[in-house]
Amino acid sequence: MDDLIAISEMAKFYGITRQTLIYYDEIDLFKPVKVDCKGYRYYSRRQIPYLREICFLKSVGVSLKEILEHFKDRSAIKEMKLLKEQRNRIAQEISRLNKLRDSINQRIRLYEQSVEAEDVNIREPFIRRFPAQRLLFHEYVKPINRENLHITLMTLWREVFRKELVPCSGFGSLFRKEDILKHQPLASAGSCLFLPTWNQDYPESILIPPSECACMYKYGMPYDTESLEQLMDWIEMNGYELCGDVIDLCLLDTTFYREQKTLDYCLLLAPIQLKA
């Protein structure tokens, strides 16, 4: 017994629990060399390096199932292959997490805009340059009202979940340039969900190029076009012309308000250029 190591002592060597070693015994991964009449488990000192290797593989994310299979016929070549496979899985996970981080950063920037807007008068147009944006689009479910607006957005969300795309960084509405110029902005308008610009996994997504935009903060639902018409009048009066589709970006929806507000806080983005 002097040459044997009690289960508690063996567990302390690697900072694991007795229950972990008991489980390893039960699945035939790391078994004691002796179990006495009282059920106490004891290990040989020669087993110490084996547990070290098990703990290492587990610490780098290799599953117990893989470790168990690997130790049935372990070799340097097979362990190198196992570690390379795990390295590839880690690289893929890092890529996934980086994409999630970028999506979170986009959402943070969206909220930063809403905070910055506290110093800007509502419905007072201004010009700002915006970077490229990628979005999914779906025409409004008719008739256009609050209930069908929610249905349109949920249709897009289902598409995001079905395609397992990176979570969206915001939502809003899109109005086609040609419809606005015909004074029929709702003709083929619809809801949109914003994706990270690098996300090209879904070919039906739309890439909005970077542009100078005439902008205006507003409270209102996207199908209430009074603010859009006001912004178009400002563009005309200041010697500009519309050169792309207009986005009605929702900065804060009604879920942010404690009081019973029924209108979203939004930012209209109308790409413009000077008239020739």
GROMACS .gro file of C-alpha atoms in nm:
model
  276
    1MET     CA    1   0.000   0.000   0.000
    2ASP     CA    2   0.298   0.234   0.055
    3ASP     CA    3   0.367   0.237  -0.319
    4LEU     CA    4   0.005   0.310  -0.406
    5ILE     CA    5  -0.164   0.648  -0.432
    6ALA     CA    6  -0.508   0.705  -0.283
    7ILE     CA    7  -0.773   0.850  -0.510
    8SER     CA    8  -0.784   1.184  -0.321
    9GLU     CA    9  -0.407   1.226  -0.353
   10MET     CA   10  -0.411   1.140  -0.722
   11ALA     CA   11  -0.689   1.391  -0.777
   12LYS     CA   12  -0.488   1.666  -0.604
   13PHE     CA   13  -0.191   1.611  -0.837
   14TYR     CA   14  -0.389   1.751  -1.131
   15GLY     CA   15  -0.648   1.967  -0.959
   16ILE     CA   16  -0.942   1.745  -1.041
   17THR     CA   17  -1.204   1.588  -0.817
   18ARG     CA   18  -1.246   1.237  -0.679
   19GLN     CA   19  -1.575   1.221  -0.870
   20THR     CA   20  -1.386   1.282  -1.194
   21LEU     CA   21  -1.153   0.989  -1.131
   22ILE     CA   22  -1.446   0.770  -1.032
   23TYR     CA   23  -1.612   0.859  -1.362
   24TYR     CA   24  -1.293   0.785  -1.556
   25ASP     CA   25  -1.293   0.444  -1.390
   26GLU     CA   26  -1.656   0.382  -1.481
   27ILE     CA   27  -1.598   0.456  -1.850
   28ASP     CA   28  -1.275   0.249  -1.856
   29LEU     CA   29  -1.056   0.550  -1.935
   30PHE     CA   30  -0.834   0.552  -1.624
   31LYS     CA   31  -0.880   0.264  -1.385
   32PRO     CA   32  -0.720   0.211  -1.043
   33VAL     CA   33  -0.480  -0.078  -0.996
   34LYS     CA   34  -0.650  -0.175  -0.669
   35VAL     CA   35  -0.990  -0.140  -0.509
   36ASP     CA   36  -0.999  -0.259  -0.147
   37CYS     CA   37  -1.283  -0.429   0.037
   38LYS     CA   38  -1.428  -0.092   0.137
   39GLY     CA   39  -1.435   0.027  -0.224
   40TYR     CA   40  -1.142   0.270  -0.191
   41ARG     CA   41  -0.950   0.315  -0.514
   42TYR     CA   42  -0.569   0.317  -0.535
   43TYR     CA   43  -0.335   0.398  -0.824
   44SER     CA   44   0.020   0.308  -0.918
   45ARG     CA   45   0.282   0.581  -0.943
   46ARG     CA   46   0.344   0.459  -1.297
   47GLN     CA   47  -0.009   0.579  -1.382
   48ILE     CA   48   0.073   0.944  -1.303
   49PRO     CA   49   0.197   1.033  -1.655
   50TYR     CA   50  -0.109   0.866  -1.813
   51LEU     CA   51  -0.344   1.088  -1.614
   52ARG     CA   52  -0.127   1.385  -1.708
   53GLU     CA   53  -0.181   1.314  -2.076
   54ILE     CA   54  -0.556   1.264  -2.027
   55CYS     CA   55  -0.577   1.597  -1.845
   56PHE     CA   56  -0.377   1.770  -2.117
   57LEU     CA   57  -0.598   1.642  -2.398
   58LYS     CA   58  -0.910   1.736  -2.206
   59SER     CA   59  -0.769   2.083  -2.130
   60VAL     CA   60  -0.731   2.158  -2.502
   61GLY     CA   61  -1.089   2.057  -2.570
   62VAL     CA   62  -1.058   1.698  -2.690
   63SER     CA   63  -1.370   1.509  -2.587
   64LEU     CA   64  -1.357   1.220  -2.341
   65LYS     CA   65  -1.504   0.997  -2.611
   66GLU     CA   66  -1.212   1.081  -2.842
   67ILE     CA   67  -0.957   1.039  -2.561
   68LEU     CA   68  -1.101   0.700  -2.467
   69GLU     CA   69  -1.082   0.580  -2.827
   70HIS     CA   70  -0.734   0.725  -2.870
   71PHE     CA   71  -0.590   0.550  -2.562
   72LYS     CA   72  -0.699   0.213  -2.694
   73ASP     CA   73  -0.420   0.233  -2.952
   74ARG     CA   74  -0.212   0.541  -2.877
   75SER     CA   75   0.086   0.646  -3.085
   76ALA     CA   76   0.270   0.969  -3.161
   77ILE     CA   77   0.138   0.973  -3.519
   78LYS     CA   78  -0.222   0.920  -3.406
   79GLU     CA   79  -0.195   1.181  -3.132
   80MET     CA   80  -0.050   1.432  -3.377
   81LYS     CA   81  -0.349   1.369  -3.605
   82LEU     CA   82  -0.587   1.406  -3.310
   83LEU     CA   83  -0.429   1.737  -3.208
   84LYS     CA   84  -0.433   1.873  -3.562
   85GLU     CA   85  -0.803   1.795  -3.588
   86GLN     CA   86  -0.862   1.973  -3.258
   87ARG     CA   87  -0.655   2.268  -3.376
   88ASN     CA   88  -0.877   2.298  -3.683
   89ARG     CA   89  -1.190   2.288  -3.467
   90ILE     CA   90  -1.047   2.562  -3.246
   91ALA     CA   91  -0.962   2.775  -3.551
   92GLN     CA   92  -1.319   2.740  -3.676
   93GLU     CA   93  -1.453   2.836  -3.334
   94ILE     CA   94  -1.223   3.138  -3.319
   95SER     CA   95  -1.352   3.246  -3.660
   96ARG     CA   96  -1.712   3.204  -3.541
   97LEU     CA   97  -1.647   3.403  -3.223
   98ASN     CA   98  -1.470   3.679  -3.417
   99LYS     CA   99  -1.778   3.712  -3.637
  100LEU     CA  100  -2.003   3.727  -3.333
  101ARG     CA  101  -1.776   3.994  -3.182
  102ASP     CA  102  -1.802   4.200  -3.501
  103SER     CA  103  -2.180   4.165  -3.497
  104ILE     CA  104  -2.190   4.283  -3.134
  105ASN     CA  105  -1.967   4.578  -3.223
  106GLN     CA  106  -2.209   4.676  -3.497
  107ARG     CA  107  -2.500   4.666  -3.254
  108ILE     CA  108  -2.300   4.877  -3.004
  109ARG     CA  109  -2.234   5.137  -3.275
  110LEU     CA  110  -2.607   5.141  -3.344
  111TYR     CA  111  -2.680   5.227  -2.981
  112GLU     CA  112  -2.397   5.482  -2.980
  113GLN     CA  113  -2.580   5.662  -3.257
  114SER     CA  114  -2.896   5.677  -3.048
  115VAL     CA  115  -2.700   5.824  -2.754
  116GLU     CA  116  -2.523   6.078  -2.977
  117ALA     CA  117  -2.860   6.179  -3.121
  118GLU     CA  118  -2.960   6.329  -2.787
  119ASP     CA  119  -2.772   6.644  -2.896
  120VAL     CA  120  -2.942   6.655  -3.237
  121ASN     CA  121  -3.283   6.802  -3.298
  122ILE     CA  122  -3.547   6.557  -3.409
  123ARG     CA  123  -3.642   6.603  -3.775
  124GLU     CA  124  -3.354   6.840  -3.844
  125PRO     CA  125  -3.165   6.703  -4.149
  126PHE     CA  126  -2.786   6.674  -4.157
  127ILE     CA  127  -2.525   6.507  -4.377
  128ARG     CA  128  -2.304   6.219  -4.268
  129ARG     CA  129  -2.101   5.955  -4.449
  130PHE     CA  130  -2.199   5.596  -4.375
  131PRO     CA  131  -1.998   5.278  -4.446
  132ALA     CA  132  -2.118   4.988  -4.658
  133GLN     CA  133  -2.405   4.787  -4.519
  134ARG     CA  134  -2.531   4.438  -4.604
  135LEU     CA  135  -2.893   4.348  -4.547
  136LEU     CA  136  -3.168   4.096  -4.605
  137PHE     CA  137  -3.487   4.243  -4.750
  138HIS     CA  138  -3.852   4.139  -4.768
  139GLU     CA  139  -4.137   4.346  -4.905
  140TYR     CA  140  -4.401   4.450  -4.653
  141VAL     CA  141  -4.686   4.210  -4.602
  142LYS     CA  142  -5.001   4.385  -4.723
  143PRO     CA  143  -5.194   4.573  -4.602
  144ILE     CA  144  -4.914   4.774  -4.443
  145ASN     CA  145  -4.982   4.816  -4.071
  146ARG     CA  146  -4.813   4.749  -3.736
  147GLU     CA  147  -4.920   4.385  -3.716
  148ASN     CA  148  -4.805   4.300  -4.068
  149LEU     CA  149  -4.480   4.490  -4.006
  150HIS     CA  150  -4.404   4.243  -3.727
  151ILE     CA  151  -4.493   3.952  -3.957
  152THR     CA  152  -4.256   4.084  -4.225
  153LEU     CA  153  -3.970   4.115  -3.976
  154MET     CA  154  -4.033   3.765  -3.837
  155THR     CA  155  -4.017   3.628  -4.191
  156LEU     CA  156  -3.666   3.771  -4.216
  157TRP     CA  157  -3.565   3.642  -3.873
  158ARG     CA  158  -3.677   3.291  -3.968
  159GLU     CA  159  -3.459   3.316  -4.278
  160VAL     CA  160  -3.160   3.417  -4.064
  161PHE     CA  161  -3.213   3.122  -3.829
  162ARG     CA  162  -3.274   2.879  -4.118
  163LYS     CA  163  -2.954   2.981  -4.294
  164GLU     CA  164  -2.761   2.993  -3.963
  165LEU     CA  165  -2.630   3.338  -4.052
  166VAL     CA  166  -2.446   3.556  -3.804
  167PRO     CA  167  -2.699   3.741  -3.585
  168CYS     CA  168  -2.818   4.071  -3.719
  169SER     CA  169  -2.681   4.403  -3.601
  170GLY     CA  170  -3.011   4.587  -3.637
  171PHE     CA  171  -3.327   4.619  -3.842
  172GLY     CA  172  -3.528   4.876  -4.028
  173SER     CA  173  -3.699   4.940  -4.359
  174LEU     CA  174  -3.586   5.007  -4.713
  175PHE     CA  175  -3.755   5.233  -4.969
  176ARG     CA  176  -3.667   5.201  -5.337
  177LYS     CA  177  -3.526   5.509  -5.509
  178GLU     CA  178  -3.752   5.472  -5.812
  179ASP     CA  179  -4.064   5.453  -5.594
  180ILE     CA  180  -3.964   5.763  -5.398
  181LEU     CA  181  -3.906   5.962  -5.715
  182LYS     CA  182  -4.256   5.860  -5.831
  183HIS     CA  183  -4.393   5.980  -5.494
  184GLN     CA  184  -4.501   5.624  -5.415
  185PRO     CA  185  -4.242   5.528  -5.147
  186LEU     CA  186  -4.443   5.232  -5.016
  187ALA     CA  187  -4.496   5.067  -5.356
  188SER     CA  188  -4.220   4.806  -5.313
  189ALA     CA  189  -4.087   4.902  -4.969
  190GLY     CA  190  -4.015   4.642  -4.706
  191SER     CA  191  -3.836   4.543  -4.389
  192CYS     CA  192  -3.465   4.467  -4.370
  193LEU     CA  193  -3.225   4.302  -4.126
  194PHE     CA  194  -2.865   4.414  -4.124
  195LEU     CA  195  -2.579   4.164  -4.147
  196PRO     CA  196  -2.205   4.218  -4.105
  197THR     CA  197  -2.075   4.341  -4.440
  198TRP     CA  198  -1.835   4.046  -4.474
  199ASN     CA  199  -2.123   3.798  -4.448
  200GLN     CA  200  -2.172   3.686  -4.806
  201ASP     CA  201  -2.303   3.338  -4.724
  202TYR     CA  202  -2.650   3.433  -4.843
  203PRO     CA  203  -2.653   3.538  -5.211
  204GLU     CA  204  -2.992   3.712  -5.183
  205SER     CA  205  -2.849   3.967  -4.939
  206ILE     CA  206  -2.814   4.326  -5.062
  207LEU     CA  207  -2.493   4.527  -5.030
  208ILE     CA  208  -2.551   4.900  -4.984
  209PRO     CA  209  -2.230   5.082  -5.087
  210PRO     CA  210  -2.071   5.351  -4.867
  211SER     CA  211  -2.216   5.694  -4.938
  212GLU     CA  212  -2.283   6.047  -4.823
  213CYS     CA  213  -2.632   6.047  -4.673
  214ALA     CA  214  -2.887   6.308  -4.588
  215CYS     CA  215  -3.002   6.198  -4.243
  216MET     CA  216  -3.282   6.278  -4.005
  217TYR     CA  217  -3.383   6.140  -3.665
  218LYS     CA  218  -3.751   6.078  -3.607
  219TYR     CA  219  -4.010   5.905  -3.395
  220GLY     CA  220  -4.249   5.708  -3.610
  221MET     CA  221  -4.336   5.388  -3.786
  222PRO     CA  222  -4.163   5.330  -4.121
  223TYR     CA  223  -4.487   5.326  -4.321
  224ASP     CA  224  -4.569   5.680  -4.200
  225THR     CA  225  -4.391   5.866  -4.479
  226GLU     CA  226  -4.426   6.226  -4.361
  227SER     CA  227  -4.066   6.238  -4.230
  228LEU     CA  228  -3.935   6.080  -4.550
  229GLU     CA  229  -4.117   6.340  -4.758
  230GLN     CA  230  -3.974   6.618  -4.539
  231LEU     CA  231  -3.621   6.482  -4.592
  232MET     CA  232  -3.674   6.461  -4.969
  233ASP     CA  233  -3.786   6.827  -4.972
  234TRP     CA  234  -3.470   6.924  -4.781
  235ILE     CA  235  -3.252   6.734  -5.030
  236GLU     CA  236  -3.415   6.919  -5.321
  237MET     CA  237  -3.391   7.259  -5.154
  238ASN     CA  238  -3.019   7.218  -5.079
  239GLY     CA  239  -2.909   7.129  -5.431
  240TYR     CA  240  -2.878   6.752  -5.388
  241GLU     CA  241  -3.044   6.456  -5.555
  242LEU     CA  242  -3.122   6.107  -5.434
  243CYS     CA  243  -2.878   5.846  -5.571
  244GLY     CA  244  -2.987   5.525  -5.400
  245ASP     CA  245  -3.242   5.346  -5.186
  246VAL     CA  246  -3.337   5.504  -4.854
  247ILE     CA  247  -3.298   5.317  -4.525
  248ASP     CA  248  -3.515   5.382  -4.220
  249LEU     CA  249  -3.286   5.245  -3.948
  250CYS     CA  250  -3.452   5.159  -3.616
  251LEU     CA  251  -3.221   5.276  -3.336
  252LEU     CA  252  -3.449   5.208  -3.039
  253ASP     CA  253  -3.776   5.020  -3.065
  254THR     CA  254  -4.058   5.044  -2.812
  255THR     CA  255  -3.904   4.769  -2.594
  256PHE     CA  256  -3.662   5.034  -2.459
  257TYR     CA  257  -3.932   5.259  -2.318
  258ARG     CA  258  -4.081   5.221  -1.973
  259GLU     CA  259  -4.365   5.455  -2.052
  260GLN     CA  260  -4.628   5.362  -2.306
  261LYS     CA  261  -4.460   5.495  -2.620
  262THR     CA  262  -4.590   5.343  -2.939
  263LEU     CA  263  -4.336   5.478  -3.192
  264ASP     CA  264  -3.983   5.364  -3.275
  265TYR     CA  265  -3.684   5.600  -3.262
  266CYS     CA  266  -3.529   5.587  -3.609
  267LEU     CA  267  -3.273   5.740  -3.841
  268LEU     CA  268  -3.348   5.802  -4.206
  269LEU     CA  269  -3.047   5.752  -4.437
  270ALA     CA  270  -3.086   5.885  -4.790
  271PRO     CA  271  -2.776   5.856  -5.017
  272ILE     CA  272  -2.723   6.181  -5.203
  273GLN     CA  273  -2.505   6.354  -5.456
  274LEU     CA  274  -2.486   6.713  -5.578
  275LYS     CA  275  -2.703   6.787  -5.880
  276ALA     CA  276  -2.511   6.798  -6.203
   0.00000   0.00000   0.00000
